[in-house]
Coordinates of C-alpha atoms in Angstrom, one line a residue:
M1 CA 18.5 133.7 65.5
L2 CA 17.9 130.0 65.1
N3 CA 17.2 127.5 67.7
V4 CA 20.1 125.2 68.0
K5 CA 18.2 122.6 69.9
A6 CA 15.4 122.6 67.4
W7 CA 17.6 122.3 64.4
T8 CA 19.7 119.6 65.9
M9 CA 16.8 117.4 66.7
S10 CA 15.0 118.1 63.6
L11 CA 18.0 117.1 61.3
G12 CA 18.5 114.1 63.5
C13 CA 15.0 112.9 63.1
W14 CA 14.9 113.6 59.4
M15 CA 18.0 111.7 58.7
A16 CA 16.9 108.8 60.7
A17 CA 13.5 108.7 58.8
T18 CA 15.2 109.0 55.6
F19 CA 17.7 106.1 56.3
T20 CA 14.6 104.2 57.3
I21 CA 12.8 104.9 54.2
C22 CA 15.7 104.1 52.0
V23 CA 16.3 100.7 53.9
L24 CA 12.6 99.7 53.5
G25 CA 12.7 100.5 49.8
G26 CA 15.8 98.4 49.4
V27 CA 14.2 95.5 51.1
I28 CA 10.6 95.8 49.6
A29 CA 11.9 96.5 46.2
P30 CA 15.3 95.5 45.6
G31 CA 15.2 95.7 41.8
L32 CA 14.8 99.5 41.9
P33 CA 17.7 101.3 40.2
I34 CA 18.6 103.1 43.4
P35 CA 22.0 102.0 44.9
H36 CA 20.8 101.1 48.3
R37 CA 24.1 99.3 48.9
T38 CA 25.9 102.7 48.8
L39 CA 24.9 103.0 52.4
E40 CA 27.7 100.5 53.1
L41 CA 30.5 103.0 51.7
L42 CA 28.8 105.9 53.7
L43 CA 28.2 104.3 57.0
P44 CA 31.1 102.5 59.0
G45 CA 30.3 99.1 60.2
F46 CA 26.9 99.0 58.2
T47 CA 26.4 96.1 56.2
W48 CA 23.3 95.3 54.1
I49 CA 21.0 94.3 56.1
S50 CA 20.5 92.6 59.8
L51 CA 18.6 94.0 62.5
G52 CA 21.8 94.8 64.3
S53 CA 23.2 96.7 61.1
F54 CA 20.0 98.4 60.9
A55 CA 20.1 99.6 64.4
L56 CA 23.8 100.8 63.7
G57 CA 23.0 102.8 60.6
L58 CA 20.0 104.4 62.2
L59 CA 22.2 105.7 65.1
E60 CA 25.0 106.7 62.8
T61 CA 22.5 108.8 60.4
A62 CA 20.6 110.3 63.3
L63 CA 24.2 111.5 64.7
Y64 CA 25.2 112.8 61.3
G65 CA 21.9 114.9 61.3
V66 CA 22.4 116.0 64.9
Y67 CA 25.9 117.1 63.9
A68 CA 24.6 118.8 60.6
G69 CA 21.9 120.7 62.7
W70 CA 24.2 121.8 65.3
L71 CA 26.7 123.0 62.9
F72 CA 24.4 124.9 60.6
A73 CA 22.4 126.7 63.3
S74 CA 25.6 127.6 65.3
L75 CA 27.3 129.0 62.3
H76 CA 24.1 130.9 61.1
N77 CA 23.8 132.3 64.5
F78 CA 27.5 133.4 64.7
F79 CA 27.3 135.0 61.4
E80 CA 24.0 136.6 62.4
R81 CA 25.1 138.2 65.3
R82 CA 28.4 139.3 63.6
W83 CA 26.6 141.0 60.6
T84 CA 23.9 142.6 62.3
R85 CA 25.4 144.7 64.9
N86 CA 24.4 148.3 64.9

């Protein structure tokens, strides 16, 4: 069984850290061939880049991570219980 709380928080923090690294990369080295502005398409209300927009994007990505962690761990536990019955 997976710990749903641990997976939820882990993926939420991982997504927030990844978003921060991506934004920092786009600010520090805007000439990189990585389309950082794709975040505008994926995150509702996010525009490149202001402090308020960064906070919104950080919140959104953390919530997406929380959702993914909760869903993954919950589904894993559901199928684990279903398929390991004796």
